[in-house]
Amino acid sequence: MKARGRFEWHTAARVHEGGLFASGPVAAADLGQAGAVIADRPGLAAVQAAFAAAQAGLAFRIGGEAVPDAGAGLFETLTGGSSGTPRRIVRAQASWAASFAVNAGLFGIGPGVRVAVLGRLSHSLALYGALEGVHLGAEVQLLERLRPDRQRAALAFVQVLYATPGQLRALVAVGGAALGAMRFVIVGGEVLDAGLRKGVAAMCPNAAIRVFYGAAEASFISLADETSPEGSVGRPYPGVRIAVRLEGRVLPDGQVGEIWVQSLYLSQGYAGVPGAAMWREGWLWVGEYGWMQGGHLYLAGRAGRRVKIAGRVVYPEEIEAFLAALPGVRRAAVLARKDRVRDAVLEAAVQGAIDECGVTDAEDALDIEDLLMLLRAQFGTMVAPRRVHLVADWPLLPSGKTDLVALERVIWPRI
């Protein structure tokens, strides 16, 4: 299927939400004077309005308040990242339409296929899945307003699911019948840890799990499947070029540097509040460090989170991944505090089947001392977190990612 330069409602497409359905966009005349700014609820009306705006040549955005200042053929998405500060990303409709055509082949999306999204359409992953499904002629299910147990029941006949790890964790936790019709679970937003992957595989026994690494500014960057080496985020997504650079020099395999991306899927920049990404001569750096090895991409961490400890650069994400893979840990985050001797010291926050005294109903749980010993053995006494905080009420952003700013207030309330 060839890519189209703008979003078009496929004649076979249907969108369903809460017992209602639509088989086409609203008339452009019904958008009103503020038609370029579309409320994300109800989702069914939002999708109809988005396609109407696209057909009328209006720039649009779902969610937010400021009117998009982009031109015809452009639209905006919103992203908050882990800091919670909203950013408006400007991109051409053609940048998403190009990947729609790729995914039609990769995941078999087209007429007669049922696709579901779980999040609000103001979040780029849910918006992407919904617009792609309509553009390709699928039956799109918008399930954001349902509880996780009802979402799981509604997925009984769905074949393709777009979801974040947080959304999948909720579906696995509520239990229920296996989703035997599911053929692809497409995961974005965060890394899928081993424990959750096992749960998703049991919930969707006939589905292939595909985890993509990307960013709102870049869309798809890499795609991981069952053949991807442990710890990698997969090979470059079709049509993507990746270069790991440091001070402008391309680094060989195994060396950590800035991850630069070139593709048809890149956004054009920011509107309003600027973000961390940099565009340079057709390449984009989204503020992430990593390395290539054997054609696969590995992530070290974000520029805004890396810290120096006794002169050594440390990426908290590496420690978070280690913690998340341990039995009994559901969520983990590592935060830095300034230190006069070491430059900085780390402390960890965890949620899961862990008790400060080692007393828990979970057989595979670890106590705090166990965690500290494992961390010191893995990362050394200088780098390992000095404390582990148990956090029962884990703060999340609307996107489902950890709210690091709120988490700091939880574990360091007097700072």
PDB file of C-alpha atoms in Angstrom, residues 42-336:
ATOM      1  CA  PRO A  42     -15.526  11.729  23.420  1.00  0.00           C
ATOM      2  CA  GLY A  43     -12.905   9.939  21.362  1.00  0.00           C
ATOM      3  CA  LEU A  44     -15.316   9.057  18.573  1.00  0.00           C
ATOM      4  CA  ALA A  45     -16.091  12.727  17.914  1.00  0.00           C
ATOM      5  CA  ALA A  46     -12.394  13.610  18.180  1.00  0.00           C
ATOM      6  CA  VAL A  47     -11.432  11.134  15.444  1.00  0.00           C
ATOM      7  CA  GLN A  48     -14.216  12.385  13.181  1.00  0.00           C
ATOM      8  CA  ALA A  49     -13.160  15.997  13.698  1.00  0.00           C
ATOM      9  CA  ALA A  50      -9.485  15.225  13.089  1.00  0.00           C
ATOM     10  CA  PHE A  51     -10.192  13.699   9.690  1.00  0.00           C
ATOM     11  CA  ALA A  52     -12.557  16.534   8.819  1.00  0.00           C
ATOM     12  CA  ALA A  53      -9.854  19.071   9.629  1.00  0.00           C
ATOM     13  CA  ALA A  54      -7.317  17.122   7.567  1.00  0.00           C
ATOM     14  CA  GLN A  55      -9.628  17.013   4.561  1.00  0.00           C
ATOM     15  CA  ALA A  56     -10.384  20.740   4.907  1.00  0.00           C
ATOM     16  CA  GLY A  57      -6.684  21.605   4.955  1.00  0.00           C
ATOM     17  CA  LEU A  58      -6.783  22.809   8.576  1.00  0.00           C
ATOM     18  CA  ALA A  59      -3.954  22.236  11.009  1.00  0.00           C
ATOM     19  CA  PHE A  60      -5.327  20.548  14.133  1.00  0.00           C
ATOM     20  CA  ARG A  61      -4.421  19.206  17.541  1.00  0.00           C
ATOM     21  CA  ILE A  62      -6.371  16.937  19.890  1.00  0.00           C
ATOM     22  CA  GLY A  63      -6.146  18.321  23.416  1.00  0.00           C
ATOM     23  CA  GLY A  64      -4.559  21.488  24.763  1.00  0.00           C
ATOM     24  CA  GLU A  65      -5.752  25.042  24.410  1.00  0.00           C
ATOM     25  CA  ALA A  66      -3.575  27.212  22.143  1.00  0.00           C
ATOM     26  CA  VAL A  67      -4.684  27.215  18.508  1.00  0.00           C
ATOM     27  CA  PRO A  68      -2.152  25.458  16.240  1.00  0.00           C
ATOM     28  CA  ASP A  69      -0.171  27.906  14.152  1.00  0.00           C
ATOM     29  CA  ALA A  70       0.949  25.264  11.656  1.00  0.00           C
ATOM     30  CA  GLY A  71      -0.182  25.325   8.028  1.00  0.00           C
ATOM     31  CA  ALA A  72      -2.165  23.037   5.752  1.00  0.00           C
ATOM     32  CA  GLY A  73      -1.120  19.402   5.816  1.00  0.00           C
ATOM     33  CA  LEU A  74       0.336  19.781   9.319  1.00  0.00           C
ATOM     34  CA  PHE A  75      -0.934  18.861  12.777  1.00  0.00           C
ATOM     35  CA  GLU A  76       0.281  18.883  16.362  1.00  0.00           C
ATOM     36  CA  THR A  77       0.608  16.226  19.027  1.00  0.00           C
ATOM     37  CA  LEU A  78       1.184  16.636  22.748  1.00  0.00           C
ATOM     38  CA  THR A  79       3.832  15.013  24.855  1.00  0.00           C
ATOM     39  CA  GLY A  80       4.732  15.458  28.505  1.00  0.00           C
ATOM     40  CA  GLY A  81       7.727  13.119  28.865  1.00  0.00           C
ATOM     41  CA  SER A  82       8.733  12.192  32.424  1.00  0.00           C
ATOM     42  CA  SER A  83       8.792  15.800  33.651  1.00  0.00           C
ATOM     43  CA  GLY A  84       5.116  16.456  33.006  1.00  0.00           C
ATOM     44  CA  THR A  85       5.782  19.699  31.113  1.00  0.00           C
ATOM     45  CA  PRO A  86       3.553  19.584  27.992  1.00  0.00           C
ATOM     46  CA  ARG A  87       5.175  20.167  24.635  1.00  0.00           C
ATOM     47  CA  ARG A  88       3.491  20.724  21.284  1.00  0.00           C
ATOM     48  CA  ILE A  89       5.085  18.745  18.448  1.00  0.00           C
ATOM     49  CA  VAL A  90       4.510  19.983  14.900  1.00  0.00           C
ATOM     50  CA  ARG A  91       4.550  17.401  12.144  1.00  0.00           C
ATOM     51  CA  ALA A  92       3.323  16.791   8.620  1.00  0.00           C
ATOM     52  CA  GLN A  93       0.470  14.355   8.156  1.00  0.00           C
ATOM     53  CA  ALA A  94       2.693  12.661   5.577  1.00  0.00           C
ATOM     54  CA  SER A  95       5.213  11.785   8.336  1.00  0.00           C
ATOM     55  CA  TRP A  96       2.662   9.500  10.013  1.00  0.00           C
ATOM     56  CA  ALA A  97       1.023   8.369   6.779  1.00  0.00           C
ATOM     57  CA  ALA A  98       4.389   6.999   5.619  1.00  0.00           C
ATOM     58  CA  SER A  99       4.575   4.678   8.625  1.00  0.00           C
ATOM     59  CA  PHE A 100       0.892   3.727   8.252  1.00  0.00           C
ATOM     60  CA  ALA A 101       1.846   2.133   4.940  1.00  0.00           C
ATOM     61  CA  VAL A 102       4.761   0.274   6.576  1.00  0.00           C
ATOM     62  CA  ASN A 103       2.609  -1.054   9.422  1.00  0.00           C
ATOM     63  CA  ALA A 104      -0.046  -2.254   7.008  1.00  0.00           C
ATOM     64  CA  GLY A 105       2.555  -4.783   5.893  1.00  0.00           C
ATOM     65  CA  LEU A 106       4.221  -5.457   9.240  1.00  0.00           C
ATOM     66  CA  PHE A 107       1.044  -5.999  11.257  1.00  0.00           C
ATOM     67  CA  GLY A 108      -1.562  -6.783   8.613  1.00  0.00           C
ATOM     68  CA  ILE A 109      -3.694  -3.721   9.400  1.00  0.00           C
ATOM     69  CA  GLY A 110      -6.437  -3.136   6.859  1.00  0.00           C
ATOM     70  CA  PRO A 111     -10.137  -3.685   6.082  1.00  0.00           C
ATOM     71  CA  GLY A 112     -11.736  -6.320   8.306  1.00  0.00           C
ATOM     72  CA  VAL A 113      -9.025  -6.129  10.989  1.00  0.00           C
ATOM     73  CA  ARG A 114     -10.016  -4.975  14.484  1.00  0.00           C
ATOM     74  CA  VAL A 115      -7.594  -2.517  16.116  1.00  0.00           C
ATOM     75  CA  ALA A 116      -7.883  -1.183  19.673  1.00  0.00           C
ATOM     76  CA  VAL A 117      -6.303   1.680  21.613  1.00  0.00           C
ATOM     77  CA  LEU A 118      -6.580   2.105  25.379  1.00  0.00           C
ATOM     78  CA  GLY A 119      -5.413   5.673  26.073  1.00  0.00           C
ATOM     79  CA  ARG A 120      -6.799   9.161  25.612  1.00  0.00           C
ATOM     80  CA  LEU A 121      -6.365  10.601  22.137  1.00  0.00           C
ATOM     81  CA  SER A 122      -4.406  13.543  23.535  1.00  0.00           C
ATOM     82  CA  HIS A 123      -1.598  10.985  24.009  1.00  0.00           C
ATOM     83  CA  SER A 124       0.344  10.396  20.822  1.00  0.00           C
ATOM     84  CA  LEU A 125       0.433   6.564  20.978  1.00  0.00           C
ATOM     85  CA  ALA A 126      -3.363   6.255  21.214  1.00  0.00           C
ATOM     86  CA  LEU A 127      -3.866   8.956  18.602  1.00  0.00           C
ATOM     87  CA  TYR A 128      -1.431   7.257  16.254  1.00  0.00           C
ATOM     88  CA  GLY A 129      -3.130   3.855  16.570  1.00  0.00           C
ATOM     89  CA  ALA A 130      -6.588   5.315  16.013  1.00  0.00           C
ATOM     90  CA  LEU A 131      -5.675   7.462  13.001  1.00  0.00           C
ATOM     91  CA  GLU A 132      -3.660   4.663  11.439  1.00  0.00           C
ATOM     92  CA  GLY A 133      -6.531   2.193  11.783  1.00  0.00           C
ATOM     93  CA  VAL A 134      -9.018   4.571  10.146  1.00  0.00           C
ATOM     94  CA  HIS A 135      -6.576   5.520   7.382  1.00  0.00           C
ATOM     95  CA  LEU A 136      -6.023   1.829   6.564  1.00  0.00           C
ATOM     96  CA  GLY A 137      -9.690   0.793   6.734  1.00  0.00           C
ATOM     97  CA  ALA A 138      -9.743  -1.119  10.028  1.00  0.00           C
ATOM     98  CA  GLU A 139     -12.448  -1.463  12.687  1.00  0.00           C
ATOM     99  CA  VAL A 140     -11.087   0.779  15.467  1.00  0.00           C
ATOM    100  CA  GLN A 141     -12.124   0.299  19.094  1.00  0.00           C
ATOM    101  CA  LEU A 142     -11.607   3.282  21.446  1.00  0.00           C
ATOM    102  CA  LEU A 143     -11.533   1.826  24.968  1.00  0.00           C
ATOM    103  CA  GLU A 144     -10.060   4.630  27.074  1.00  0.00           C
ATOM    104  CA  ARG A 145     -13.212   5.277  29.113  1.00  0.00           C
ATOM    105  CA  LEU A 146     -13.577   1.665  30.275  1.00  0.00           C
ATOM    106  CA  ARG A 147     -12.171   0.094  33.442  1.00  0.00           C
ATOM    107  CA  PRO A 148      -9.317  -2.400  32.832  1.00  0.00           C
ATOM    108  CA  ASP A 149     -11.604  -5.410  33.389  1.00  0.00           C
ATOM    109  CA  ARG A 150     -14.073  -4.113  30.826  1.00  0.00           C
ATOM    110  CA  GLN A 151     -11.254  -3.201  28.453  1.00  0.00           C
ATOM    111  CA  ARG A 152     -10.016  -6.768  28.629  1.00  0.00           C
ATOM    112  CA  ALA A 153     -13.493  -8.115  27.908  1.00  0.00           C
ATOM    113  CA  ALA A 154     -13.855  -5.730  24.955  1.00  0.00           C
ATOM    114  CA  LEU A 155     -10.586  -7.036  23.484  1.00  0.00           C
ATOM    115  CA  ALA A 156     -11.971 -10.561  23.006  1.00  0.00           C
ATOM    116  CA  PHE A 157     -12.220 -10.207  19.214  1.00  0.00           C
ATOM    117  CA  VAL A 158      -9.514  -7.584  18.609  1.00  0.00           C
ATOM    118  CA  GLN A 159      -6.499  -8.579  16.492  1.00  0.00           C
ATOM    119  CA  VAL A 160      -4.131  -5.596  16.928  1.00  0.00           C
ATOM    120  CA  LEU A 161      -3.610  -3.658  20.165  1.00  0.00           C
ATOM    121  CA  TYR A 162      -1.616  -0.454  20.725  1.00  0.00           C
ATOM    122  CA  ALA A 163      -0.729  -0.050  24.410  1.00  0.00           C
ATOM    123  CA  THR A 164       1.823   1.216  26.912  1.00  0.00           C
ATOM    124  CA  PRO A 165       3.413  -1.069  29.526  1.00  0.00           C
ATOM    125  CA  GLY A 166       1.309   0.649  32.194  1.00  0.00           C
ATOM    126  CA  GLN A 167      -1.912  -0.120  30.344  1.00  0.00           C
ATOM    127  CA  LEU A 168      -0.843  -3.721  29.741  1.00  0.00           C
ATOM    128  CA  ARG A 169       0.065  -4.132  33.407  1.00  0.00           C
ATOM    129  CA  ALA A 170      -3.489  -3.187  34.362  1.00  0.00           C
ATOM    130  CA  LEU A 171      -4.978  -5.649  31.844  1.00  0.00           C
ATOM    131  CA  VAL A 172      -2.798  -8.487  33.117  1.00  0.00           C
ATOM    132  CA  ALA A 173      -3.565  -7.684  36.763  1.00  0.00           C
ATOM    133  CA  VAL A 174      -7.364  -7.895  36.432  1.00  0.00           C
ATOM    134  CA  GLY A 175      -7.199 -11.413  34.978  1.00  0.00           C
ATOM    135  CA  GLY A 176      -9.819 -13.005  32.784  1.00  0.00           C
ATOM    136  CA  ALA A 177     -10.090 -15.158  29.705  1.00  0.00           C
ATOM    137  CA  ALA A 178      -7.167 -15.342  27.299  1.00  0.00           C
ATOM    138  CA  LEU A 179      -7.388 -13.011  24.300  1.00  0.00           C
ATOM    139  CA  GLY A 180      -7.057 -15.700  21.672  1.00  0.00           C
ATOM    140  CA  ALA A 181      -7.962 -13.503  18.692  1.00  0.00           C
ATOM    141  CA  MET A 182      -5.065 -11.115  19.296  1.00  0.00           C
ATOM    142  CA  ARG A 183      -2.344 -11.325  16.638  1.00  0.00           C
ATOM    143  CA  PHE A 184      -0.120  -8.328  17.472  1.00  0.00           C
ATOM    144  CA  VAL A 185       0.475  -6.398  20.681  1.00  0.00           C
ATOM    145  CA  ILE A 186       2.350  -3.222  19.755  1.00  0.00           C
ATOM    146  CA  VAL A 187       3.994  -1.639  22.781  1.00  0.00           C
ATOM    147  CA  GLY A 188       5.362   1.895  23.049  1.00  0.00           C
ATOM    148  CA  GLY A 189       6.147   4.521  25.634  1.00  0.00           C
ATOM    149  CA  GLU A 190       8.464   2.554  27.917  1.00  0.00           C
ATOM    150  CA  VAL A 191      10.543  -0.614  28.066  1.00  0.00           C
ATOM    151  CA  LEU A 192       8.580  -3.841  28.525  1.00  0.00           C
ATOM    152  CA  ASP A 193      10.213  -5.681  31.430  1.00  0.00           C
ATOM    153  CA  ALA A 194      10.578  -9.473  31.424  1.00  0.00           C
ATOM    154  CA  GLY A 195       7.892 -10.107  34.032  1.00  0.00           C
ATOM    155  CA  LEU A 196       5.264  -8.061  32.227  1.00  0.00           C
ATOM    156  CA  ARG A 197       6.218  -9.605  28.882  1.00  0.00           C
ATOM    157  CA  LYS A 198       5.520 -13.024  30.380  1.00  0.00           C
ATOM    158  CA  GLY A 199       2.135 -11.828  31.610  1.00  0.00           C
ATOM    159  CA  VAL A 200       1.209 -10.342  28.221  1.00  0.00           C
ATOM    160  CA  ALA A 201       2.251 -13.561  26.459  1.00  0.00           C
ATOM    161  CA  ALA A 202      -0.050 -15.567  28.746  1.00  0.00           C
ATOM    162  CA  MET A 203      -2.918 -13.105  28.228  1.00  0.00           C
ATOM    163  CA  CYS A 204      -2.476 -13.111  24.423  1.00  0.00           C
ATOM    164  CA  PRO A 205      -1.163 -16.629  23.672  1.00  0.00           C
ATOM    165  CA  ASN A 206      -1.429 -16.308  19.887  1.00  0.00           C
ATOM    166  CA  ALA A 207      -0.020 -12.803  19.576  1.00  0.00           C
ATOM    167  CA  ALA A 208       3.384 -11.558  18.531  1.00  0.00           C
ATOM    168  CA  ILE A 209       4.684  -8.856  20.874  1.00  0.00           C
ATOM    169  CA  ARG A 210       6.385  -5.966  19.128  1.00  0.00           C
ATOM    170  CA  VAL A 211       8.032  -3.261  21.245  1.00  0.00           C
ATOM    171  CA  PHE A 212       9.109  -0.092  19.533  1.00  0.00           C
ATOM    172  CA  TYR A 213      11.468   2.581  20.740  1.00  0.00           C
ATOM    173  CA  GLY A 214      10.576   6.038  19.574  1.00  0.00           C
ATOM    174  CA  ALA A 215       9.750   9.574  20.598  1.00  0.00           C
ATOM    175  CA  ALA A 216       6.979  12.030  19.861  1.00  0.00           C
ATOM    176  CA  GLU A 217       9.505  14.068  17.876  1.00  0.00           C
ATOM    177  CA  ALA A 218      10.752  11.096  15.842  1.00  0.00           C
ATOM    178  CA  SER A 219       7.892   8.556  15.793  1.00  0.00           C
ATOM    179  CA  PHE A 220       9.288   5.029  15.209  1.00  0.00           C
ATOM    180  CA  ILE A 221      13.042   4.604  15.685  1.00  0.00           C
ATOM    181  CA  SER A 222      13.561   0.887  16.306  1.00  0.00           C
ATOM    182  CA  LEU A 223      11.421  -2.230  16.631  1.00  0.00           C
ATOM    183  CA  ALA A 224      12.118  -5.263  18.831  1.00  0.00           C
ATOM    184  CA  ASP A 225      10.722  -8.772  18.386  1.00  0.00           C
ATOM    185  CA  GLU A 226      11.414 -12.235  19.786  1.00  0.00           C
ATOM    186  CA  THR A 227      14.770 -12.394  17.975  1.00  0.00           C
ATOM    187  CA  SER A 228      16.128  -9.177  19.506  1.00  0.00           C
ATOM    188  CA  PRO A 229      19.069  -9.641  21.923  1.00  0.00           C
ATOM    189  CA  GLU A 230      18.290  -9.145  25.594  1.00  0.00           C
ATOM    190  CA  GLY A 231      18.660  -5.513  26.589  1.00  0.00           C
ATOM    191  CA  SER A 232      18.344  -4.118  23.070  1.00  0.00           C
ATOM    192  CA  VAL A 233      15.440  -2.094  21.676  1.00  0.00           C
ATOM    193  CA  GLY A 234      15.680  -3.880  18.351  1.00  0.00           C
ATOM    194  CA  ARG A 235      16.775  -3.043  14.843  1.00  0.00           C
ATOM    195  CA  PRO A 236      16.047   0.251  13.081  1.00  0.00           C
ATOM    196  CA  TYR A 237      12.408   0.507  12.026  1.00  0.00           C
ATOM    197  CA  PRO A 238      12.016   0.231   8.222  1.00  0.00           C
ATOM    198  CA  GLY A 239      13.157   3.450   6.591  1.00  0.00           C
ATOM    199  CA  VAL A 240      15.090   4.697   9.640  1.00  0.00           C
ATOM    200  CA  ARG A 241      18.811   5.448   9.735  1.00  0.00           C
ATOM    201  CA  ILE A 242      20.537   5.571  13.129  1.00  0.00           C
ATOM    202  CA  ALA A 243      23.945   7.094  13.843  1.00  0.00           C
ATOM    203  CA  VAL A 244      25.577   7.137  17.292  1.00  0.00           C
ATOM    204  CA  ARG A 245      27.720  10.269  17.527  1.00  0.00           C
ATOM    205  CA  LEU A 246      29.873  12.116  20.003  1.00  0.00           C
ATOM    206  CA  GLU A 247      31.062  15.654  19.266  1.00  0.00           C
ATOM    207  CA  GLY A 248      29.975  15.174  15.652  1.00  0.00           C
ATOM    208  CA  ARG A 249      31.963  11.964  15.144  1.00  0.00           C
ATOM    209  CA  VAL A 250      30.182   8.694  14.322  1.00  0.00           C
ATOM    210  CA  LEU A 251      31.157   6.077  16.893  1.00  0.00           C
ATOM    211  CA  PRO A 252      31.867   2.393  16.229  1.00  0.00           C
ATOM    212  CA  ASP A 253      29.792  -0.427  17.697  1.00  0.00           C
ATOM    213  CA  GLY A 254      29.790  -0.655  21.460  1.00  0.00           C
ATOM    214  CA  GLN A 255      30.624   2.993  22.222  1.00  0.00           C
ATOM    215  CA  VAL A 256      28.022   5.187  23.945  1.00  0.00           C
ATOM    216  CA  GLY A 257      27.031   8.441  22.296  1.00  0.00           C
ATOM    217  CA  GLU A 258      24.110  10.536  21.125  1.00  0.00           C
ATOM    218  CA  ILE A 259      21.467   8.639  19.161  1.00  0.00           C
ATOM    219  CA  TRP A 260      20.768  10.582  15.946  1.00  0.00           C
ATOM    220  CA  VAL A 261      17.904   9.548  13.647  1.00  0.00           C
ATOM    221  CA  GLN A 262      17.026  10.248  10.025  1.00  0.00           C
ATOM    222  CA  SER A 263      13.746   9.145   8.426  1.00  0.00           C
ATOM    223  CA  LEU A 264      10.540  10.228   6.703  1.00  0.00           C
ATOM    224  CA  TYR A 265       8.789  10.037  10.073  1.00  0.00           C
ATOM    225  CA  LEU A 266      10.464  12.979  11.822  1.00  0.00           C
ATOM    226  CA  SER A 267       8.480  15.919  13.148  1.00  0.00           C
ATOM    227  CA  GLN A 268       9.282  19.483  12.130  1.00  0.00           C
ATOM    228  CA  GLY A 269       9.859  21.075  15.510  1.00  0.00           C
ATOM    229  CA  TYR A 270       8.076  22.539  18.515  1.00  0.00           C
ATOM    230  CA  ALA A 271       5.304  25.077  18.887  1.00  0.00           C
ATOM    231  CA  GLY A 272       5.084  27.062  22.097  1.00  0.00           C
ATOM    232  CA  VAL A 273       7.301  25.666  24.882  1.00  0.00           C
ATOM    233  CA  PRO A 274      10.566  24.290  23.384  1.00  0.00           C
ATOM    234  CA  GLY A 275      11.793  20.782  24.108  1.00  0.00           C
ATOM    235  CA  ALA A 276      15.099  18.974  24.310  1.00  0.00           C
ATOM    236  CA  ALA A 277      15.277  17.524  20.796  1.00  0.00           C
ATOM    237  CA  MET A 278      17.674  18.991  18.210  1.00  0.00           C
ATOM    238  CA  TRP A 279      17.308  18.988  14.419  1.00  0.00           C
ATOM    239  CA  ARG A 280      20.456  19.274  12.304  1.00  0.00           C
ATOM    240  CA  GLU A 281      20.846  18.774   8.541  1.00  0.00           C
ATOM    241  CA  GLY A 282      17.962  16.317   8.288  1.00  0.00           C
ATOM    242  CA  TRP A 283      18.923  14.403  11.452  1.00  0.00           C
ATOM    243  CA  LEU A 284      17.245  14.488  14.845  1.00  0.00           C
ATOM    244  CA  TRP A 285      18.629  13.900  18.342  1.00  0.00           C
ATOM    245  CA  VAL A 286      15.889  13.341  20.918  1.00  0.00           C
ATOM    246  CA  GLY A 287      18.211  13.726  23.908  1.00  0.00           C
ATOM    247  CA  GLU A 288      18.975  10.025  24.343  1.00  0.00           C
ATOM    248  CA  TYR A 289      22.321   8.231  24.673  1.00  0.00           C
ATOM    249  CA  GLY A 290      23.013   4.674  23.594  1.00  0.00           C
ATOM    250  CA  TRP A 291      25.074   2.430  21.348  1.00  0.00           C
ATOM    251  CA  MET A 292      24.792   0.090  18.380  1.00  0.00           C
ATOM    252  CA  GLN A 293      25.949  -3.523  18.452  1.00  0.00           C
ATOM    253  CA  GLY A 294      25.485  -6.009  15.629  1.00  0.00           C
ATOM    254  CA  GLY A 295      22.763  -3.922  13.997  1.00  0.00           C
ATOM    255  CA  HIS A 296      20.744  -3.585  17.205  1.00  0.00           C
ATOM    256  CA  LEU A 297      20.221  -0.432  19.249  1.00  0.00           C
ATOM    257  CA  TYR A 298      20.842  -0.292  23.011  1.00  0.00           C
ATOM    258  CA  LEU A 299      19.817   2.586  25.267  1.00  0.00           C
ATOM    259  CA  ALA A 300      21.977   4.075  28.012  1.00  0.00           C
ATOM    260  CA  GLY A 301      19.681   6.872  29.162  1.00  0.00           C
ATOM    261  CA  ARG A 302      18.437  10.391  28.652  1.00  0.00           C
ATOM    262  CA  ALA A 303      20.693  13.418  28.630  1.00  0.00           C
ATOM    263  CA  GLY A 304      18.519  15.187  31.176  1.00  0.00           C
ATOM    264  CA  ARG A 305      18.825  12.373  33.712  1.00  0.00           C
ATOM    265  CA  ARG A 306      22.468  11.329  33.536  1.00  0.00           C
ATOM    266  CA  VAL A 307      24.571  12.288  36.546  1.00  0.00           C
ATOM    267  CA  LYS A 308      28.216  12.314  37.563  1.00  0.00           C
ATOM    268  CA  ILE A 309      29.239  10.299  40.593  1.00  0.00           C
ATOM    269  CA  ALA A 310      32.866  10.723  41.636  1.00  0.00           C
ATOM    270  CA  GLY A 311      33.672  11.857  38.076  1.00  0.00           C
ATOM    271  CA  ARG A 312      31.916   8.909  36.401  1.00  0.00           C
ATOM    272  CA  VAL A 313      28.862   9.383  34.133  1.00  0.00           C
ATOM    273  CA  VAL A 314      25.958   7.250  35.364  1.00  0.00           C
ATOM    274  CA  TYR A 315      22.592   6.613  33.693  1.00  0.00           C
ATOM    275  CA  PRO A 316      19.811   5.957  36.249  1.00  0.00           C
ATOM    276  CA  GLU A 317      17.836   4.061  33.606  1.00  0.00           C
ATOM    277  CA  GLU A 318      20.399   1.242  33.689  1.00  0.00           C
ATOM    278  CA  ILE A 319      19.778   0.721  37.403  1.00  0.00           C
ATOM    279  CA  GLU A 320      16.016   1.025  36.928  1.00  0.00           C
ATOM    280  CA  ALA A 321      16.076  -1.748  34.319  1.00  0.00           C
ATOM    281  CA  PHE A 322      18.041  -3.979  36.700  1.00  0.00           C
ATOM    282  CA  LEU A 323      15.526  -3.377  39.501  1.00  0.00           C
ATOM    283  CA  ALA A 324      12.495  -3.871  37.257  1.00  0.00           C
ATOM    284  CA  ALA A 325      13.764  -7.310  36.235  1.00  0.00           C
ATOM    285  CA  LEU A 326      13.898  -8.553  39.845  1.00  0.00           C
ATOM    286  CA  PRO A 327      11.107 -10.764  41.219  1.00  0.00           C
ATOM    287  CA  GLY A 328       8.573  -8.817  43.235  1.00  0.00           C
ATOM    288  CA  VAL A 329       9.363  -5.408  41.690  1.00  0.00           C
ATOM    289  CA  ARG A 330       6.499  -3.868  39.704  1.00  0.00           C
ATOM    290  CA  ARG A 331       7.902  -0.368  39.213  1.00  0.00           C
ATOM    291  CA  ALA A 332      11.260   1.223  39.916  1.00  0.00           C
ATOM    292  CA  ALA A 333      12.858   4.639  39.602  1.00  0.00           C
ATOM    293  CA  VAL A 334      16.283   5.971  40.529  1.00  0.00           C
ATOM    294  CA  LEU A 335      16.752   9.622  41.499  1.00  0.00           C
ATOM    295  CA  ALA A 336      19.856  11.689  42.192  1.00  0.00           C
TER     296      ALA A 336
END
